Amino acid sequence: LKNGGAVPLTNLELRLLYYVMNRPGQIVTIEELNQRVWGYTAEADSTMLKNVVYRLRRKIERDPANPLIVQTVVGVGYKLAAE
């Protein structure tokens, strides 16, 4: 990806990436990710999710400040680029 080689991911990073990879181009809501990745059924703090996305982007994006792979949908969630 970023450097053309294997990228070590944490369990949460891998689960998040796997979940959005199976929905390319589709918006995945914060609530859906909290439930599917963390198993939370109640409303959870989105800060934890943002931190995992931040760490994941630093590992897989060429320019994490301008992500092309895992994109933010402001106020809703995230989506994986459909390309």
Short mmCIF file of N, CA and C in Angstrom, two decimals:
data_model
loop_
_atom_site.label_atom_id
_atom_site.label_comp_id
_atom_site.label_asym_id
_atom_site.label_seq_id
_atom_site.Cartn_x
_atom_site.Cartn_y
_atom_site.Cartn_z
N LEU A 1 0.82 -1.19 0.00
CA LEU A 1 0.00 0.00 0.00
C LEU A 1 0.87 1.25 0.00
N LYS A 2 1.05 1.87 1.16
CA LYS A 2 1.77 3.13 1.26
C LYS A 2 3.17 3.04 0.66
N ASN A 3 3.92 2.00 1.07
CA ASN A 3 5.28 1.83 0.57
C ASN A 3 5.41 0.60 -0.32
N GLY A 4 4.29 0.01 -0.69
CA GLY A 4 4.30 -1.14 -1.57
C GLY A 4 4.50 -2.47 -0.87
N GLY A 5 4.66 -2.47 0.45
CA GLY A 5 4.89 -3.71 1.18
C GLY A 5 3.75 -4.02 2.13
N ALA A 6 3.98 -5.07 2.92
CA ALA A 6 2.99 -5.46 3.92
C ALA A 6 2.90 -4.39 5.00
N VAL A 7 1.71 -4.20 5.53
CA VAL A 7 1.48 -3.20 6.56
C VAL A 7 0.93 -3.92 7.79
N PRO A 8 1.63 -3.85 8.92
CA PRO A 8 1.10 -4.47 10.12
C PRO A 8 -0.06 -3.64 10.69
N LEU A 9 -1.18 -4.31 10.94
CA LEU A 9 -2.35 -3.63 11.47
C LEU A 9 -2.74 -4.25 12.80
N THR A 10 -3.31 -3.42 13.67
CA THR A 10 -3.86 -3.95 14.91
C THR A 10 -5.17 -4.67 14.58
N ASN A 11 -5.68 -5.41 15.55
CA ASN A 11 -6.93 -6.13 15.36
C ASN A 11 -8.07 -5.17 15.00
N LEU A 12 -8.17 -4.05 15.71
CA LEU A 12 -9.25 -3.08 15.42
C LEU A 12 -9.08 -2.44 14.05
N GLU A 13 -7.85 -2.09 13.68
CA GLU A 13 -7.61 -1.51 12.36
C GLU A 13 -8.01 -2.48 11.27
N LEU A 14 -7.63 -3.74 11.44
CA LEU A 14 -7.97 -4.75 10.45
C LEU A 14 -9.47 -4.98 10.36
N ARG A 15 -10.15 -5.06 11.50
CA ARG A 15 -11.60 -5.25 11.48
C ARG A 15 -12.32 -4.08 10.83
N LEU A 16 -11.87 -2.85 11.12
CA LEU A 16 -12.48 -1.67 10.52
C LEU A 16 -12.25 -1.67 9.01
N LEU A 17 -11.01 -1.91 8.59
CA LEU A 17 -10.70 -1.92 7.16
C LEU A 17 -11.47 -3.01 6.44
N TYR A 18 -11.53 -4.19 7.02
CA TYR A 18 -12.27 -5.30 6.42
C TYR A 18 -13.75 -4.95 6.24
N TYR A 19 -14.32 -4.32 7.26
CA TYR A 19 -15.74 -3.97 7.20
C TYR A 19 -16.02 -2.98 6.08
N VAL A 20 -15.23 -1.92 5.98
CA VAL A 20 -15.48 -0.94 4.91
C VAL A 20 -15.08 -1.47 3.54
N MET A 21 -14.08 -2.38 3.50
CA MET A 21 -13.67 -2.96 2.21
C MET A 21 -14.80 -3.77 1.58
N ASN A 22 -15.64 -4.35 2.41
CA ASN A 22 -16.76 -5.14 1.90
C ASN A 22 -17.94 -4.28 1.48
N ARG A 23 -17.77 -2.96 1.57
CA ARG A 23 -18.82 -2.01 1.18
C ARG A 23 -18.21 -0.84 0.38
N PRO A 24 -17.48 -1.14 -0.69
CA PRO A 24 -16.82 -0.05 -1.42
C PRO A 24 -17.81 0.97 -1.97
N GLY A 25 -17.50 2.24 -1.73
CA GLY A 25 -18.35 3.33 -2.21
C GLY A 25 -19.58 3.59 -1.36
N GLN A 26 -19.87 2.71 -0.40
CA GLN A 26 -21.04 2.88 0.47
C GLN A 26 -20.64 3.61 1.75
N ILE A 27 -21.50 4.48 2.21
CA ILE A 27 -21.24 5.17 3.47
C ILE A 27 -21.56 4.21 4.61
N VAL A 28 -20.60 4.07 5.52
CA VAL A 28 -20.78 3.26 6.72
C VAL A 28 -20.86 4.23 7.89
N THR A 29 -21.96 4.21 8.60
CA THR A 29 -22.17 5.18 9.67
C THR A 29 -21.29 4.87 10.89
N ILE A 30 -21.10 5.90 11.69
CA ILE A 30 -20.34 5.76 12.93
C ILE A 30 -21.01 4.72 13.83
N GLU A 31 -22.32 4.77 13.93
CA GLU A 31 -23.06 3.83 14.76
C GLU A 31 -22.88 2.40 14.27
N GLU A 32 -22.92 2.21 12.95
CA GLU A 32 -22.74 0.88 12.37
C GLU A 32 -21.34 0.34 12.67
N LEU A 33 -20.33 1.19 12.53
CA LEU A 33 -18.96 0.75 12.83
C LEU A 33 -18.79 0.43 14.32
N ASN A 34 -19.37 1.27 15.17
CA ASN A 34 -19.28 0.99 16.61
C ASN A 34 -19.91 -0.37 16.93
N GLN A 35 -21.01 -0.68 16.28
CA GLN A 35 -21.68 -1.95 16.54
C GLN A 35 -20.94 -3.12 15.92
N ARG A 36 -20.51 -3.00 14.67
CA ARG A 36 -19.91 -4.13 13.95
C ARG A 36 -18.45 -4.37 14.30
N VAL A 37 -17.71 -3.33 14.56
CA VAL A 37 -16.28 -3.48 14.85
C VAL A 37 -16.02 -3.66 16.34
N TRP A 38 -16.72 -2.86 17.17
CA TRP A 38 -16.50 -2.92 18.62
C TRP A 38 -17.55 -3.74 19.35
N GLY A 39 -18.71 -3.92 18.74
CA GLY A 39 -19.77 -4.66 19.39
C GLY A 39 -20.64 -3.82 20.30
N TYR A 40 -20.53 -2.50 20.21
CA TYR A 40 -21.36 -1.62 21.02
C TYR A 40 -22.75 -1.52 20.42
N THR A 41 -23.75 -1.68 21.26
CA THR A 41 -25.12 -1.50 20.77
C THR A 41 -25.67 -0.15 21.22
N ALA A 42 -25.08 0.41 22.27
CA ALA A 42 -25.48 1.74 22.74
C ALA A 42 -24.65 2.79 22.01
N GLU A 43 -25.08 4.03 22.11
CA GLU A 43 -24.33 5.13 21.49
C GLU A 43 -22.96 5.21 22.17
N ALA A 44 -21.92 5.20 21.36
CA ALA A 44 -20.55 5.20 21.88
C ALA A 44 -19.84 6.49 21.51
N ASP A 45 -18.77 6.76 22.20
CA ASP A 45 -17.95 7.93 21.93
C ASP A 45 -17.23 7.74 20.59
N SER A 46 -17.41 8.66 19.68
CA SER A 46 -16.81 8.53 18.35
C SER A 46 -15.31 8.83 18.35
N THR A 47 -14.77 9.30 19.47
CA THR A 47 -13.34 9.61 19.54
C THR A 47 -12.50 8.37 19.33
N MET A 48 -12.90 7.25 19.90
CA MET A 48 -12.16 6.01 19.74
C MET A 48 -12.12 5.60 18.26
N LEU A 49 -13.24 5.71 17.58
CA LEU A 49 -13.30 5.38 16.16
C LEU A 49 -12.40 6.32 15.36
N LYS A 50 -12.45 7.59 15.65
CA LYS A 50 -11.61 8.56 14.95
C LYS A 50 -10.13 8.24 15.13
N ASN A 51 -9.75 7.81 16.33
CA ASN A 51 -8.35 7.46 16.58
C ASN A 51 -7.91 6.25 15.78
N VAL A 52 -8.76 5.25 15.67
CA VAL A 52 -8.42 4.07 14.88
C VAL A 52 -8.31 4.42 13.40
N VAL A 53 -9.24 5.23 12.91
CA VAL A 53 -9.18 5.67 11.51
C VAL A 53 -7.91 6.47 11.27
N TYR A 54 -7.55 7.35 12.20
CA TYR A 54 -6.32 8.15 12.09
C TYR A 54 -5.09 7.24 11.99
N ARG A 55 -5.00 6.25 12.88
CA ARG A 55 -3.85 5.33 12.86
C ARG A 55 -3.82 4.51 11.58
N LEU A 56 -5.00 4.05 11.14
CA LEU A 56 -5.09 3.26 9.91
C LEU A 56 -4.63 4.09 8.71
N ARG A 57 -5.10 5.32 8.63
CA ARG A 57 -4.70 6.18 7.51
C ARG A 57 -3.19 6.42 7.50
N ARG A 58 -2.59 6.59 8.66
CA ARG A 58 -1.14 6.80 8.72
C ARG A 58 -0.39 5.60 8.17
N LYS A 59 -0.99 4.43 8.24
CA LYS A 59 -0.34 3.22 7.76
C LYS A 59 -0.59 2.93 6.29
N ILE A 60 -1.77 3.30 5.77
CA ILE A 60 -2.12 2.88 4.40
C ILE A 60 -2.20 4.00 3.36
N GLU A 61 -2.38 5.23 3.80
CA GLU A 61 -2.54 6.34 2.85
C GLU A 61 -1.18 6.95 2.48
N ARG A 62 -1.02 7.34 1.24
CA ARG A 62 0.20 8.05 0.83
C ARG A 62 0.29 9.40 1.54
N ASP A 63 -0.86 10.09 1.64
CA ASP A 63 -0.94 11.37 2.33
C ASP A 63 -2.11 11.30 3.30
N PRO A 64 -1.85 10.90 4.55
CA PRO A 64 -2.93 10.73 5.51
C PRO A 64 -3.78 11.98 5.75
N ALA A 65 -3.22 13.15 5.52
CA ALA A 65 -3.98 14.39 5.71
C ALA A 65 -5.01 14.59 4.59
N ASN A 66 -4.79 13.94 3.46
CA ASN A 66 -5.71 14.00 2.32
C ASN A 66 -6.02 12.58 1.87
N PRO A 67 -6.79 11.85 2.65
CA PRO A 67 -6.99 10.42 2.38
C PRO A 67 -7.77 10.15 1.09
N LEU A 68 -7.31 9.14 0.37
CA LEU A 68 -7.99 8.72 -0.84
C LEU A 68 -8.64 7.35 -0.69
N ILE A 69 -8.22 6.59 0.32
CA ILE A 69 -8.74 5.23 0.50
C ILE A 69 -9.92 5.23 1.46
N VAL A 70 -9.69 5.59 2.71
CA VAL A 70 -10.75 5.66 3.71
C VAL A 70 -11.14 7.13 3.84
N GLN A 71 -12.30 7.45 3.30
CA GLN A 71 -12.74 8.84 3.24
C GLN A 71 -13.79 9.14 4.30
N THR A 72 -13.72 10.35 4.85
CA THR A 72 -14.69 10.80 5.85
C THR A 72 -15.92 11.36 5.16
N VAL A 73 -17.08 10.99 5.65
CA VAL A 73 -18.34 11.60 5.24
C VAL A 73 -18.79 12.39 6.47
N VAL A 74 -18.55 13.68 6.44
CA VAL A 74 -18.71 14.55 7.61
C VAL A 74 -20.08 14.38 8.25
N GLY A 75 -20.06 14.15 9.56
CA GLY A 75 -21.28 14.03 10.33
C GLY A 75 -22.02 12.71 10.18
N VAL A 76 -21.49 11.81 9.34
CA VAL A 76 -22.19 10.55 9.09
C VAL A 76 -21.31 9.34 9.41
N GLY A 77 -20.13 9.27 8.78
CA GLY A 77 -19.26 8.11 8.95
C GLY A 77 -18.11 8.12 7.97
N TYR A 78 -17.87 6.96 7.37
CA TYR A 78 -16.73 6.79 6.47
C TYR A 78 -17.14 5.96 5.28
N LYS A 79 -16.32 6.03 4.22
CA LYS A 79 -16.54 5.14 3.09
C LYS A 79 -15.18 4.81 2.47
N LEU A 80 -15.13 3.67 1.83
CA LEU A 80 -13.94 3.25 1.12
C LEU A 80 -14.08 3.71 -0.32
N ALA A 81 -13.01 4.26 -0.87
CA ALA A 81 -13.05 4.70 -2.26
C ALA A 81 -13.48 3.52 -3.14
N ALA A 82 -14.35 3.76 -4.08
CA ALA A 82 -14.92 2.69 -4.90
C ALA A 82 -14.01 2.25 -6.03
N GLU A 83 -12.92 2.91 -6.23
CA GLU A 83 -12.03 2.59 -7.35
C GLU A 83 -11.22 1.35 -7.10
#
